[in-house]
Short mmCIF file of C-alpha atoms and ligand atoms in Angstrom, two decimals:
data_model
loop_
_atom_site.label_atom_id
_atom_site.label_comp_id
_atom_site.label_asym_id
_atom_site.label_seq_id
_atom_site.Cartn_x
_atom_site.Cartn_y
_atom_site.Cartn_z
CA MET W 5 0.00 0.00 0.00
CA THR W 6 1.32 3.45 -0.89
CA ARG W 7 2.26 5.53 2.12
CA PHE W 8 1.79 9.28 2.23
CA ALA W 9 3.55 12.06 4.07
CA TYR W 10 2.66 15.69 4.58
CA VAL W 11 5.62 17.99 3.83
CA ASN W 12 5.32 21.77 3.96
CA GLY W 13 1.87 22.16 2.48
CA ARG W 14 1.72 19.05 0.29
CA TYR W 15 0.66 15.45 0.67
CA GLU W 16 3.25 13.35 -1.15
CA THR W 17 4.04 9.68 -1.50
CA HIS W 18 6.37 8.62 1.30
CA SER W 19 9.12 7.58 -1.10
CA SER W 20 9.18 10.94 -2.91
CA ALA W 21 8.77 13.19 0.15
CA THR W 22 11.91 15.27 0.77
CA VAL W 23 13.15 18.22 2.80
CA SER W 24 15.96 20.63 1.97
CA ILE W 25 19.51 19.86 3.08
CA GLU W 26 19.43 23.38 4.57
CA ASP W 27 16.45 22.61 6.75
CA ARG W 28 17.56 23.55 10.28
CA GLY W 29 16.26 20.27 11.60
CA TYR W 30 18.81 18.51 9.44
CA GLN W 31 21.60 21.02 10.12
CA PHE W 32 21.17 21.71 13.84
CA ALA W 33 18.47 19.35 15.17
CA ASP W 34 16.58 22.66 15.45
CA GLY W 35 13.16 21.09 15.63
CA ILE W 36 10.58 19.50 17.87
CA TYR W 37 8.22 16.58 17.46
CA GLU W 38 5.32 14.56 18.80
CA VAL W 39 4.28 10.92 18.52
CA VAL W 40 0.55 10.37 18.91
CA ALA W 41 -1.10 6.98 19.30
CA VAL W 42 -3.91 6.13 16.89
CA TRP W 43 -6.21 3.47 18.29
CA HIS W 44 -9.09 2.05 16.23
CA GLY W 45 -9.24 5.28 14.23
CA CYS W 46 -9.08 7.55 17.28
CA ALA W 47 -6.29 9.96 18.19
CA ILE W 48 -5.31 9.32 21.81
CA ASP W 49 -4.91 12.35 24.06
CA LEU W 50 -4.47 14.63 21.03
CA VAL W 51 -5.17 17.77 23.06
CA GLY W 52 -2.35 16.88 25.47
CA HIS W 53 0.05 16.26 22.58
CA MET W 54 -0.93 19.55 20.91
CA ASP W 55 -0.44 21.40 24.19
CA ARG W 56 3.04 19.91 24.59
CA LEU W 57 3.87 20.63 20.93
CA GLU W 58 2.93 24.29 21.41
CA ARG W 59 4.88 24.43 24.63
CA SER W 60 7.99 22.96 22.94
CA MET W 61 7.69 25.47 20.05
CA ASN W 62 7.40 28.29 22.57
CA GLU W 63 10.38 27.13 24.61
CA VAL W 64 12.63 27.04 21.53
CA GLN W 65 11.20 30.38 20.33
CA PHE W 66 9.74 29.49 16.95
CA PRO W 67 8.64 32.97 15.75
CA SER W 68 5.37 32.07 14.02
CA PRO W 69 4.48 28.47 14.81
CA PRO W 70 1.83 26.75 12.70
CA LEU W 71 -1.68 26.98 14.06
CA ARG W 72 -3.05 24.17 16.15
CA ARG W 73 -6.28 23.90 14.18
CA ALA W 74 -4.39 23.49 10.90
CA LEU W 75 -2.11 20.88 12.47
CA GLY W 76 -5.15 18.96 13.71
CA ILE W 77 -6.69 18.88 10.22
CA ILE W 78 -3.43 17.74 8.60
CA ALA W 79 -2.93 15.08 11.29
CA GLN W 80 -6.31 13.53 10.61
CA GLU W 81 -5.77 13.65 6.86
CA VAL W 82 -2.35 11.95 7.07
CA VAL W 83 -3.83 9.15 9.16
CA ARG W 84 -6.76 8.80 6.74
CA LEU W 85 -4.56 8.75 3.61
CA ASN W 86 -2.38 6.04 5.15
CA ARG W 87 -5.45 4.07 6.28
CA VAL W 88 -4.00 3.75 9.75
CA ARG W 89 -6.56 2.40 12.18
CA THR W 90 -4.10 1.51 14.93
CA GLY W 91 -0.60 2.91 14.76
CA ILE W 92 1.27 6.14 15.27
CA LEU W 93 1.10 9.65 13.90
CA TYR W 94 4.46 11.46 13.79
CA ILE W 95 4.62 15.26 13.73
CA GLN W 96 7.87 17.15 13.28
CA ILE W 97 8.23 20.92 13.12
CA ASN W 98 11.59 22.53 12.40
CA ARG W 99 12.56 26.18 12.53
CA GLY W 100 12.71 26.31 8.73
CA THR W 101 15.13 26.34 5.82
CA ALA W 102 17.87 28.96 5.55
CA PRO W 103 21.60 29.17 4.75
CA ARG W 104 23.50 27.45 7.56
CA ASN W 105 24.14 29.94 10.33
CA HIS W 106 23.69 29.39 14.06
CA PRO W 107 21.47 32.41 14.91
CA PHE W 108 17.78 32.22 14.09
CA PRO W 109 17.05 33.06 10.43
CA GLY W 110 15.14 36.24 9.57
CA GLU W 111 11.42 36.84 9.95
CA GLY W 112 10.48 35.56 6.47
CA VAL W 113 11.53 31.96 7.18
CA LYS W 114 8.59 29.70 7.94
CA CYS W 115 8.68 26.59 10.10
CA SER W 116 8.82 23.34 8.18
CA VAL W 117 6.16 20.79 9.01
CA VAL W 118 6.29 17.06 8.32
CA MET W 119 3.72 14.45 9.32
CA THR W 120 3.72 10.72 8.71
CA ALA W 121 1.64 7.83 9.99
CA ARG W 122 2.33 4.14 10.24
CA HIS W 123 0.63 0.95 11.30
CA GLY W 124 1.36 -0.89 14.54
CA LEU W 125 1.24 0.24 18.14
CA GLY W 126 1.90 -0.99 21.62
CA PRO W 127 4.24 -3.43 23.32
CA SER W 128 4.43 -7.10 22.33
CA ALA W 129 2.20 -9.58 24.16
CA SER W 130 5.24 -11.32 25.63
CA ASP W 131 6.69 -8.05 27.01
CA VAL W 132 3.32 -7.27 28.57
CA ASP W 133 2.96 -10.77 30.05
CA ASN W 134 6.52 -11.26 31.27
CA GLY W 135 7.67 -7.71 31.93
CA VAL W 136 10.82 -6.19 30.49
CA SER W 137 14.36 -5.52 31.64
CA LEU W 138 16.20 -2.21 31.90
CA LYS W 139 19.89 -1.43 31.60
CA ILE W 140 21.28 1.24 33.89
CA GLN W 141 23.08 4.05 32.10
CA GLU W 142 24.24 7.58 32.78
CA ASP W 143 21.81 10.22 31.50
CA GLN W 144 23.94 12.19 29.06
CA ARG W 145 21.25 14.48 27.68
CA TRP W 146 21.10 18.29 27.82
CA LYS W 147 19.50 20.25 30.66
CA ARG W 148 16.11 20.88 28.97
CA ARG W 149 14.69 17.38 28.64
CA ASP W 150 11.19 18.81 29.13
CA ILE W 151 11.35 20.06 25.52
CA LYS W 152 10.51 17.32 23.03
CA THR W 153 13.38 18.11 20.71
CA ILE W 154 14.45 16.02 17.72
CA GLY W 155 18.02 16.09 19.12
CA LEU W 156 17.77 12.46 20.25
CA LEU W 157 21.31 11.15 19.86
CA PRO W 158 21.80 10.41 23.58
CA ASN W 159 18.43 8.63 23.61
CA VAL W 160 19.44 6.61 20.55
CA LEU W 161 22.79 5.63 22.08
CA THR W 162 21.32 4.58 25.41
CA LYS W 163 18.51 2.62 23.77
CA GLN W 164 21.04 0.87 21.53
CA ALA W 165 23.27 0.04 24.50
CA ALA W 166 20.23 -1.42 26.27
CA LYS W 167 19.34 -3.46 23.21
CA ALA W 168 22.92 -4.71 22.82
CA ALA W 169 22.78 -5.89 26.45
CA GLY W 170 19.54 -7.77 25.77
CA ALA W 171 17.41 -5.23 27.68
CA PHE W 172 14.25 -3.50 26.49
CA GLU W 173 15.12 0.01 27.64
CA ALA W 174 17.66 2.17 29.41
CA LEU W 175 17.22 3.26 33.01
CA LEU W 176 18.79 6.71 32.99
CA VAL W 177 20.60 7.99 36.07
CA ASP W 178 21.76 11.56 36.56
CA PRO W 179 25.24 12.25 38.02
CA ASP W 180 23.60 12.97 41.41
CA GLY W 181 22.41 9.36 41.52
CA THR W 182 18.74 10.10 40.88
CA ILE W 183 16.68 8.30 38.26
CA THR W 184 15.36 10.48 35.48
CA GLU W 185 13.43 8.29 32.99
CA SER W 186 14.22 5.89 30.15
CA SER W 187 15.20 6.71 26.58
CA ALA W 188 11.55 6.89 25.42
CA ALA W 189 9.31 6.39 28.46
CA ASN W 190 8.74 7.62 32.01
CA VAL W 191 9.69 5.41 34.97
CA TRP W 192 7.47 4.61 37.94
CA LEU W 193 7.78 2.47 41.03
CA VAL W 194 5.44 1.17 43.69
CA ASP W 195 7.15 1.58 47.06
CA LYS W 196 6.89 -0.73 50.06
CA ASP W 197 3.79 1.14 51.31
CA GLY W 198 2.02 0.70 47.98
CA THR W 199 2.44 4.33 46.93
CA LEU W 200 3.09 5.02 43.25
CA VAL W 201 6.19 7.17 42.81
CA THR W 202 7.36 8.99 39.71
CA ARG W 203 9.78 11.86 39.21
CA PRO W 204 8.22 15.36 39.43
CA LEU W 205 7.93 17.40 36.25
CA GLY W 206 10.89 19.66 35.61
CA PRO W 207 13.73 20.15 33.13
CA GLU W 208 15.17 16.73 34.02
CA ILE W 209 12.43 14.70 32.31
CA LEU W 210 9.95 14.84 29.47
CA GLY W 211 6.47 15.40 30.85
CA GLY W 212 4.90 12.29 29.34
CA ILE W 213 1.31 12.50 28.14
CA THR W 214 0.88 8.87 29.23
CA ARG W 215 2.49 9.68 32.59
CA SER W 216 -0.11 12.35 33.16
CA ARG W 217 -2.99 10.13 32.00
CA VAL W 218 -1.88 7.18 34.15
CA MET W 219 -1.52 9.50 37.14
CA THR W 220 -5.13 10.61 36.71
CA ILE W 221 -6.31 7.02 36.29
CA ALA W 222 -4.43 5.93 39.42
CA GLN W 223 -5.74 8.84 41.50
CA ASP W 224 -9.30 8.27 40.27
CA THR W 225 -9.11 4.70 41.52
CA GLY W 226 -7.90 5.87 44.93
CA ARG W 227 -4.27 4.81 44.62
CA PRO W 228 -1.80 7.08 46.42
CA VAL W 229 0.60 8.81 44.01
CA ARG W 230 3.68 10.78 45.02
CA GLU W 231 5.82 12.82 42.65
CA ALA W 232 9.26 12.44 44.16
CA ILE W 233 12.89 12.04 43.23
CA PHE W 234 14.14 8.45 43.64
CA THR W 235 17.37 6.52 43.30
CA LEU W 236 18.57 3.09 42.22
CA GLU W 237 18.33 1.97 45.83
CA ASP W 238 14.59 2.79 45.76
CA VAL W 239 14.22 0.91 42.48
CA PHE W 240 15.79 -2.22 43.95
CA ALA W 241 13.64 -1.99 47.08
CA ALA W 242 10.44 -1.38 45.10
CA ARG W 243 7.48 -3.74 45.03
CA GLU W 244 7.00 -2.94 41.38
CA VAL W 245 8.61 -0.91 38.62
CA PHE W 246 6.94 0.04 35.35
CA LEU W 247 7.22 2.33 32.32
CA THR W 248 4.64 4.58 30.68
CA GLY W 249 4.72 6.01 27.18
CA THR W 250 2.69 6.50 24.03
CA THR W 251 4.09 3.34 22.44
CA THR W 252 4.71 1.29 25.61
CA PHE W 253 1.38 2.06 27.35
CA VAL W 254 1.91 0.73 30.92
CA LEU W 255 4.70 -1.82 30.79
CA PRO W 256 5.91 -3.79 33.85
CA VAL W 257 9.66 -3.98 34.51
CA THR W 258 10.90 -7.23 36.08
CA ASN W 259 14.69 -6.83 35.87
CA VAL W 260 17.16 -3.99 36.22
CA ASP W 261 20.62 -4.96 35.00
CA ASP W 262 20.96 -8.43 36.54
CA THR W 263 18.75 -7.79 39.53
CA VAL W 264 15.23 -9.17 39.71
CA ILE W 265 12.57 -6.70 40.88
CA ALA W 266 10.41 -8.15 43.69
CA ASN W 267 9.33 -11.69 42.64
CA GLY W 268 10.33 -11.23 39.01
CA HIS W 269 6.75 -11.11 37.71
CA PRO W 270 4.65 -8.15 36.56
CA GLY W 271 3.08 -6.57 39.65
CA GLU W 272 -0.57 -6.28 40.51
CA VAL W 273 -0.63 -2.45 40.38
CA ALA W 274 1.07 -2.25 36.98
CA CYS W 275 -1.28 -4.90 35.56
CA ASP W 276 -4.33 -3.10 36.93
CA LEU W 277 -3.16 0.26 35.51
CA ARG W 278 -2.33 -1.41 32.21
CA ASP W 279 -5.90 -2.76 31.99
CA ARG W 280 -7.40 0.58 32.96
CA TYR W 281 -5.22 2.38 30.43
CA GLN W 282 -6.43 -0.09 27.82
CA ALA W 283 -10.03 0.74 28.78
CA PHE W 284 -9.15 4.44 28.46
CA LEU W 285 -7.89 3.80 24.89
CA ASP W 286 -11.11 1.95 24.08
CA SER W 287 -13.23 4.80 25.47
CA HIS W 288 -12.26 7.22 22.67
CA ASP W 289 -14.84 8.28 20.11
CA PRO W 290 -13.55 8.66 16.50
CA ARG W 291 -15.91 11.62 15.98
CA THR W 292 -14.44 13.70 18.80
CA SER W 293 -10.91 12.40 19.38
CA TRP W 294 -9.48 14.58 16.56
CA HIS W 295 -10.76 17.83 18.03
CA VAL W 296 -7.78 19.86 19.16
CA ALA W 297 -9.43 22.90 20.77
N1 PLP J 578 10.41 10.29 28.13
C1 PLP J 578 11.02 10.36 26.94
C2 PLP J 578 12.47 10.72 26.89
C3 PLP J 578 10.31 10.10 25.75
O1 PLP J 578 10.93 10.20 24.57
C4 PLP J 578 8.95 9.75 25.84
C5 PLP J 578 8.17 9.46 24.63
O2 PLP J 578 8.68 9.40 23.56
C6 PLP J 578 8.36 9.67 27.11
C7 PLP J 578 9.10 9.97 28.23
C8 PLP J 578 6.91 9.32 27.25
O3 PLP J 578 6.12 10.38 26.83
P1 PLP J 578 4.66 10.13 26.24
O4 PLP J 578 3.90 9.43 27.31
O5 PLP J 578 4.16 11.49 25.96
O6 PLP J 578 4.84 9.28 25.01
#
């Protein structure tokens, strides 16, 4: 089936879609992005993703960012053209195309916008059933991890190192010994009192849309949640550890490096939240889920 991409005002076949070699995304990683889950034809938490996209564009000072309503219409069209029922929508916005020079280009330069969509979403059944392992690594990213920038080389390197070690993801640790997140998901634990713990929002982590949704789901079901800084020691003493993310949903962690977490099986809290998150996905209505207001 032919795939389609949106590139700067045009819908093109995926194979012929191109951007300029002087696009600042290519030259400087001067761009931001979002990955949105599409579930049975519905966009999941699109308003949250649009809010974060606008926030990222603001933080990196894009002078005239594309309008949210236009982005919403393009997003839906890209998903429709690609006949994606369940998969991901990818949105990337760069500062624009201009002769290579570090300072921002002049006023006339417009942001470049690319959107693609592809089939397939969510963790494998075996990862969900058995839980996954993490590999501990130093967090080598910049100091504004709250901005969803396309500058992902440290994430790529840590994910690759995890994969090479047979692990699913990286467990990133800052030089002060505190856990930040993983290369593409937020990290949670359930402490010995049964309280859910995840790192507070701040420049050290990306504010995950799934993190926020799972927090609401947990609180609505009466589970205690604490946003707090935690360390490897807390991870090893935890009753449960799990990840949240657009593509991982709620995914139990059963090993960190060579250490087994609790009894080595997905925990009751993570499984319950996973099921509730699944119900949340199913609750979307295709007629309203694309509204971005
Ligand atoms: N942290 C990082 C570094 C990520 O790249 C991602 C998602 O890609 C997340 C957390 C999870 O965020 P979300 O739930 O919005 O997908």
